[in-house]
């Protein structure tokens, strides 16, 4: 599994270019379930600040993708709250604005799978919001599920026909085996 952590930094102006500008040191402690012990990993982050012109920097598509993920989770959570208050049209407008923002982002323009999937998940939720009743029956659950999975970068539901952005090969393989066993079990019962 993999988790991404976004950090927003304000860097001081530099008087002269620096090719390897150390921004921060990192130390992460985590519990390794495979080895049943706590481990520590450390490292550092350096930026190329060889240009003093702030407009010359390149957009990191990975960072842009993660910003889209966090934005999607946040907006879905807020839309769910609005829908629960009966403000379904306001929730839809908020979701559609987020979708347009994501589709206009550099990562989506580069045909990044994840950013385009975030926009697709938003569209799925909007399509379930034709009325307060439909919101309560469908969209509310979808918004909650998508918000959780994008917030935690963890697969919470998916099908073989429409895999989840966080599904790994093992999960897909297990689902394939399971889906093949169901028809066999049904035939045996007949």
PDB file of C-alpha atoms in Angstrom:
ATOM      1  CA  UNK A   1       0.000   0.000   0.000  1.00  0.00           C
ATOM      2  CA  UNK A   2       0.969   3.584  -0.474  1.00  0.00           C
ATOM      3  CA  UNK A   3      -0.135   6.796   1.220  1.00  0.00           C
ATOM      4  CA  UNK A   4       0.592  10.327   0.108  1.00  0.00           C
ATOM      5  CA  UNK A   5       0.844  13.264   2.491  1.00  0.00           C
ATOM      6  CA  UNK A   6       0.514  16.785   1.131  1.00  0.00           C
ATOM      7  CA  UNK A   7       2.435  19.538   2.852  1.00  0.00           C
ATOM      8  CA  UNK A   8       1.891  23.215   2.101  1.00  0.00           C
ATOM      9  CA  UNK A   9       5.117  25.192   2.526  1.00  0.00           C
ATOM     10  CA  UNK A  10       5.933  28.867   2.210  1.00  0.00           C
ATOM     11  CA  UNK A  11       9.544  29.158   1.123  1.00  0.00           C
ATOM     12  CA  UNK A  12      11.631  32.262   1.632  1.00  0.00           C
ATOM     13  CA  UNK A  13      12.900  34.221  -1.343  1.00  0.00           C
ATOM     14  CA  UNK A  14      16.385  33.241  -2.391  1.00  0.00           C
ATOM     15  CA  UNK A  15      19.049  35.737  -3.430  1.00  0.00           C
ATOM     16  CA  UNK A  16      20.906  33.311  -5.675  1.00  0.00           C
ATOM     17  CA  UNK A  17      19.938  30.064  -7.425  1.00  0.00           C
ATOM     18  CA  UNK A  18      20.375  26.791  -5.525  1.00  0.00           C
ATOM     19  CA  UNK A  19      20.083  23.473  -7.360  1.00  0.00           C
ATOM     20  CA  UNK A  20      19.530  21.358  -4.219  1.00  0.00           C
ATOM     21  CA  UNK A  21      17.655  23.424  -1.652  1.00  0.00           C
ATOM     22  CA  UNK A  22      16.869  21.316   1.420  1.00  0.00           C
ATOM     23  CA  UNK A  23      13.304  22.045   2.519  1.00  0.00           C
ATOM     24  CA  UNK A  24      12.723  19.573   5.331  1.00  0.00           C
ATOM     25  CA  UNK A  25      13.844  16.428   7.055  1.00  0.00           C
ATOM     26  CA  UNK A  26      11.309  13.657   7.528  1.00  0.00           C
ATOM     27  CA  UNK A  27      11.057  10.798  10.022  1.00  0.00           C
ATOM     28  CA  UNK A  28       8.078   8.424   9.851  1.00  0.00           C
ATOM     29  CA  UNK A  29       7.303   5.756  12.442  1.00  0.00           C
ATOM     30  CA  UNK A  30       4.888   3.015  11.469  1.00  0.00           C
ATOM     31  CA  UNK A  31       3.843  -0.466  12.480  1.00  0.00           C
ATOM     32  CA  UNK A  32       4.925  -3.100   9.975  1.00  0.00           C
ATOM     33  CA  UNK A  33       2.158  -5.726  10.066  1.00  0.00           C
ATOM     34  CA  UNK A  34       4.245  -8.235   8.114  1.00  0.00           C
ATOM     35  CA  UNK A  35       7.093  -8.152  10.646  1.00  0.00           C
ATOM     36  CA  UNK A  36       4.902  -7.297  13.663  1.00  0.00           C
ATOM     37  CA  UNK A  37       7.139  -4.462  14.773  1.00  0.00           C
ATOM     38  CA  UNK A  38       7.433  -0.695  14.728  1.00  0.00           C
ATOM     39  CA  UNK A  39       9.840   0.662  12.140  1.00  0.00           C
ATOM     40  CA  UNK A  40      11.233   4.101  11.347  1.00  0.00           C
ATOM     41  CA  UNK A  41      12.110   5.546   7.952  1.00  0.00           C
ATOM     42  CA  UNK A  42      13.830   8.881   7.521  1.00  0.00           C
ATOM     43  CA  UNK A  43      14.721  11.067   4.611  1.00  0.00           C
ATOM     44  CA  UNK A  44      14.711  14.619   3.355  1.00  0.00           C
ATOM     45  CA  UNK A  45      13.107  16.761   0.674  1.00  0.00           C
ATOM     46  CA  UNK A  46      15.138  18.924  -1.652  1.00  0.00           C
ATOM     47  CA  UNK A  47      13.869  21.280  -4.316  1.00  0.00           C
ATOM     48  CA  UNK A  48      15.560  22.575  -7.412  1.00  0.00           C
ATOM     49  CA  UNK A  49      15.573  26.328  -6.949  1.00  0.00           C
ATOM     50  CA  UNK A  50      18.028  27.038  -9.752  1.00  0.00           C
ATOM     51  CA  UNK A  51      15.740  29.801 -10.999  1.00  0.00           C
ATOM     52  CA  UNK A  52      14.837  32.876  -8.958  1.00  0.00           C
ATOM     53  CA  UNK A  53      11.737  33.420 -11.123  1.00  0.00           C
ATOM     54  CA  UNK A  54       8.810  31.728  -9.275  1.00  0.00           C
ATOM     55  CA  UNK A  55       6.868  31.373 -12.545  1.00  0.00           C
ATOM     56  CA  UNK A  56       9.512  29.091 -14.073  1.00  0.00           C
ATOM     57  CA  UNK A  57       8.780  26.111 -11.821  1.00  0.00           C
ATOM     58  CA  UNK A  58       7.198  22.988 -13.297  1.00  0.00           C
ATOM     59  CA  UNK A  59       3.930  21.644 -11.912  1.00  0.00           C
ATOM     60  CA  UNK A  60       4.376  18.219 -10.351  1.00  0.00           C
ATOM     61  CA  UNK A  61       1.627  16.018 -11.809  1.00  0.00           C
ATOM     62  CA  UNK A  62       1.802  13.726  -8.762  1.00  0.00           C
ATOM     63  CA  UNK A  63       1.265  16.665  -6.386  1.00  0.00           C
ATOM     64  CA  UNK A  64      -1.549  17.991  -8.599  1.00  0.00           C
ATOM     65  CA  UNK A  65      -3.197  14.549  -8.546  1.00  0.00           C
ATOM     66  CA  UNK A  66      -3.000  14.457  -4.751  1.00  0.00           C
ATOM     67  CA  UNK A  67      -4.423  17.969  -4.476  1.00  0.00           C
ATOM     68  CA  UNK A  68      -7.333  16.772  -6.625  1.00  0.00           C
ATOM     69  CA  UNK A  69      -7.794  13.749  -4.346  1.00  0.00           C
ATOM     70  CA  UNK A  70      -7.923  15.855  -1.196  1.00  0.00           C
ATOM     71  CA  UNK A  71     -10.220  18.404  -2.864  1.00  0.00           C
ATOM     72  CA  UNK A  72     -12.566  15.634  -4.045  1.00  0.00           C
ATOM     73  CA  UNK A  73     -12.815  14.082  -0.575  1.00  0.00           C
ATOM     74  CA  UNK A  74     -13.424  17.456   1.066  1.00  0.00           C
ATOM     75  CA  UNK A  75     -16.064  18.638  -1.417  1.00  0.00           C
ATOM     76  CA  UNK A  76     -17.883  15.294  -1.292  1.00  0.00           C
ATOM     77  CA  UNK A  77     -18.021  15.465   2.489  1.00  0.00           C
ATOM     78  CA  UNK A  78     -19.407  19.007   2.341  1.00  0.00           C
ATOM     79  CA  UNK A  79     -21.921  18.052  -0.389  1.00  0.00           C
ATOM     80  CA  UNK A  80     -23.146  15.194   1.783  1.00  0.00           C
ATOM     81  CA  UNK A  81     -23.795  17.634   4.639  1.00  0.00           C
ATOM     82  CA  UNK A  82     -25.655  20.032   2.323  1.00  0.00           C
ATOM     83  CA  UNK A  83     -27.756  17.185   0.930  1.00  0.00           C
ATOM     84  CA  UNK A  84     -28.711  16.073   4.430  1.00  0.00           C
ATOM     85  CA  UNK A  85     -29.998  19.602   5.012  1.00  0.00           C
ATOM     86  CA  UNK A  86     -32.128  19.321   1.857  1.00  0.00           C
ATOM     87  CA  UNK A  87     -29.854  21.638  -0.149  1.00  0.00           C
ATOM     88  CA  UNK A  88     -29.370  19.154  -2.981  1.00  0.00           C
ATOM     89  CA  UNK A  89     -29.082  21.766  -5.764  1.00  0.00           C
ATOM     90  CA  UNK A  90     -26.405  23.662  -3.840  1.00  0.00           C
ATOM     91  CA  UNK A  91     -24.547  20.384  -3.240  1.00  0.00           C
ATOM     92  CA  UNK A  92     -24.726  19.560  -6.967  1.00  0.00           C
ATOM     93  CA  UNK A  93     -23.354  22.998  -7.922  1.00  0.00           C
ATOM     94  CA  UNK A  94     -20.473  22.537  -5.494  1.00  0.00           C
ATOM     95  CA  UNK A  95     -19.669  19.070  -6.886  1.00  0.00           C
ATOM     96  CA  UNK A  96     -19.865  20.241 -10.507  1.00  0.00           C
ATOM     97  CA  UNK A  97     -17.543  23.182  -9.791  1.00  0.00           C
ATOM     98  CA  UNK A  98     -15.069  20.763  -8.215  1.00  0.00           C
ATOM     99  CA  UNK A  99     -15.351  18.428 -11.203  1.00  0.00           C
ATOM    100  CA  UNK A 100     -14.631  21.281 -13.627  1.00  0.00           C
ATOM    101  CA  UNK A 101     -11.654  22.381 -11.534  1.00  0.00           C
ATOM    102  CA  UNK A 102     -10.243  18.849 -11.587  1.00  0.00           C
ATOM    103  CA  UNK A 103     -10.800  18.416 -15.324  1.00  0.00           C
ATOM    104  CA  UNK A 104      -8.962  21.718 -15.931  1.00  0.00           C
ATOM    105  CA  UNK A 105      -5.995  20.642 -13.787  1.00  0.00           C
ATOM    106  CA  UNK A 106      -2.615  19.730 -15.293  1.00  0.00           C
ATOM    107  CA  UNK A 107      -2.844  16.102 -14.123  1.00  0.00           C
ATOM    108  CA  UNK A 108      -6.264  15.540 -15.722  1.00  0.00           C
ATOM    109  CA  UNK A 109      -5.081  17.270 -18.908  1.00  0.00           C
ATOM    110  CA  UNK A 110      -2.192  14.792 -19.027  1.00  0.00           C
ATOM    111  CA  UNK A 111      -4.823  12.026 -18.951  1.00  0.00           C
ATOM    112  CA  UNK A 112      -3.909  10.984 -15.413  1.00  0.00           C
ATOM    113  CA  UNK A 113      -6.113   8.018 -14.472  1.00  0.00           C
ATOM    114  CA  UNK A 114      -6.656   9.084 -10.872  1.00  0.00           C
ATOM    115  CA  UNK A 115      -7.694  12.698 -11.507  1.00  0.00           C
ATOM    116  CA  UNK A 116     -10.076  11.619 -14.237  1.00  0.00           C
ATOM    117  CA  UNK A 117     -11.481   8.936 -11.912  1.00  0.00           C
ATOM    118  CA  UNK A 118     -12.102  11.576  -9.229  1.00  0.00           C
ATOM    119  CA  UNK A 119     -14.109  13.579 -11.773  1.00  0.00           C
ATOM    120  CA  UNK A 120     -15.988  10.409 -12.765  1.00  0.00           C
ATOM    121  CA  UNK A 121     -16.828   9.652  -9.136  1.00  0.00           C
ATOM    122  CA  UNK A 122     -18.188  13.181  -8.737  1.00  0.00           C
ATOM    123  CA  UNK A 123     -20.289  12.767 -11.883  1.00  0.00           C
ATOM    124  CA  UNK A 124     -21.677   9.473 -10.563  1.00  0.00           C
ATOM    125  CA  UNK A 125     -22.786  11.191  -7.353  1.00  0.00           C
ATOM    126  CA  UNK A 126     -24.336  14.140  -9.218  1.00  0.00           C
ATOM    127  CA  UNK A 127     -26.308  11.734 -11.416  1.00  0.00           C
ATOM    128  CA  UNK A 128     -27.853  10.274  -8.233  1.00  0.00           C
ATOM    129  CA  UNK A 129     -29.031  13.683  -7.004  1.00  0.00           C
ATOM    130  CA  UNK A 130     -32.102  14.417  -9.115  1.00  0.00           C
ATOM    131  CA  UNK A 131     -34.202  14.939  -5.981  1.00  0.00           C
ATOM    132  CA  UNK A 132     -33.938  14.954  -2.195  1.00  0.00           C
ATOM    133  CA  UNK A 133     -35.414  11.450  -2.219  1.00  0.00           C
ATOM    134  CA  UNK A 134     -32.787  10.170  -4.684  1.00  0.00           C
ATOM    135  CA  UNK A 135     -30.106  11.858  -2.632  1.00  0.00           C
ATOM    136  CA  UNK A 136     -31.265   9.986   0.462  1.00  0.00           C
ATOM    137  CA  UNK A 137     -31.577   6.662  -1.367  1.00  0.00           C
ATOM    138  CA  UNK A 138     -28.368   6.727  -3.413  1.00  0.00           C
ATOM    139  CA  UNK A 139     -26.109   9.767  -3.455  1.00  0.00           C
ATOM    140  CA  UNK A 140     -25.719  10.060   0.297  1.00  0.00           C
ATOM    141  CA  UNK A 141     -24.110   6.608   0.503  1.00  0.00           C
ATOM    142  CA  UNK A 142     -21.985   7.175  -2.609  1.00  0.00           C
ATOM    143  CA  UNK A 143     -20.707  10.503  -1.298  1.00  0.00           C
ATOM    144  CA  UNK A 144     -19.847   8.953   2.052  1.00  0.00           C
ATOM    145  CA  UNK A 145     -18.016   5.994   0.456  1.00  0.00           C
ATOM    146  CA  UNK A 146     -16.090   8.060  -2.081  1.00  0.00           C
ATOM    147  CA  UNK A 147     -15.202  10.706   0.508  1.00  0.00           C
ATOM    148  CA  UNK A 148     -13.788   8.063   2.844  1.00  0.00           C
ATOM    149  CA  UNK A 149     -11.845   6.187   0.200  1.00  0.00           C
ATOM    150  CA  UNK A 150     -10.328   9.309  -1.356  1.00  0.00           C
ATOM    151  CA  UNK A 151      -9.567  10.779   2.068  1.00  0.00           C
ATOM    152  CA  UNK A 152      -7.764   7.627   3.213  1.00  0.00           C
ATOM    153  CA  UNK A 153      -6.503   6.462  -0.208  1.00  0.00           C
ATOM    154  CA  UNK A 154      -8.068   3.125   0.502  1.00  0.00           C
ATOM    155  CA  UNK A 155     -10.455   1.026  -1.542  1.00  0.00           C
ATOM    156  CA  UNK A 156     -13.831   0.740   0.158  1.00  0.00           C
ATOM    157  CA  UNK A 157     -15.885  -0.735  -2.643  1.00  0.00           C
ATOM    158  CA  UNK A 158     -15.659  -1.602  -6.293  1.00  0.00           C
ATOM    159  CA  UNK A 159     -16.628  -4.162  -8.866  1.00  0.00           C
ATOM    160  CA  UNK A 160     -14.654  -5.977 -11.514  1.00  0.00           C
ATOM    161  CA  UNK A 161     -16.489  -3.967 -14.180  1.00  0.00           C
ATOM    162  CA  UNK A 162     -15.483  -0.669 -12.537  1.00  0.00           C
ATOM    163  CA  UNK A 163     -12.315  -1.108 -10.471  1.00  0.00           C
ATOM    164  CA  UNK A 164     -11.506   1.349  -7.733  1.00  0.00           C
ATOM    165  CA  UNK A 165      -8.550   3.732  -8.093  1.00  0.00           C
ATOM    166  CA  UNK A 166      -6.968   2.207  -4.983  1.00  0.00           C
ATOM    167  CA  UNK A 167      -7.479  -1.473  -5.851  1.00  0.00           C
ATOM    168  CA  UNK A 168      -4.262  -3.372  -6.097  1.00  0.00           C
ATOM    169  CA  UNK A 169      -3.602  -6.472  -8.197  1.00  0.00           C
ATOM    170  CA  UNK A 170      -4.179  -8.795  -5.252  1.00  0.00           C
ATOM    171  CA  UNK A 171      -7.643  -7.396  -4.568  1.00  0.00           C
ATOM    172  CA  UNK A 172      -8.656  -7.598  -8.236  1.00  0.00           C
ATOM    173  CA  UNK A 173      -7.324 -11.184  -8.454  1.00  0.00           C
ATOM    174  CA  UNK A 174      -9.293 -12.184  -5.326  1.00  0.00           C
ATOM    175  CA  UNK A 175     -12.475 -10.602  -6.689  1.00  0.00           C
ATOM    176  CA  UNK A 176     -12.006 -12.390 -10.010  1.00  0.00           C
ATOM    177  CA  UNK A 177     -11.632 -15.764  -8.247  1.00  0.00           C
ATOM    178  CA  UNK A 178     -14.661 -15.031  -6.061  1.00  0.00           C
ATOM    179  CA  UNK A 179     -16.820 -13.951  -9.003  1.00  0.00           C
ATOM    180  CA  UNK A 180     -15.931 -17.147 -10.888  1.00  0.00           C
ATOM    181  CA  UNK A 181     -16.844 -19.325  -7.898  1.00  0.00           C
ATOM    182  CA  UNK A 182     -20.369 -17.911  -7.517  1.00  0.00           C
ATOM    183  CA  UNK A 183     -21.727 -19.273 -10.830  1.00  0.00           C
ATOM    184  CA  UNK A 184     -20.128 -22.651 -10.068  1.00  0.00           C
ATOM    185  CA  UNK A 185     -21.786 -22.764  -6.650  1.00  0.00           C
ATOM    186  CA  UNK A 186     -25.136 -21.772  -8.149  1.00  0.00           C
ATOM    187  CA  UNK A 187     -24.888 -24.573 -10.710  1.00  0.00           C
ATOM    188  CA  UNK A 188     -24.070 -27.102  -7.996  1.00  0.00           C
ATOM    189  CA  UNK A 189     -27.139 -26.047  -6.008  1.00  0.00           C
ATOM    190  CA  UNK A 190     -29.429 -26.678  -8.981  1.00  0.00           C
TER     191      UNK A 190
END
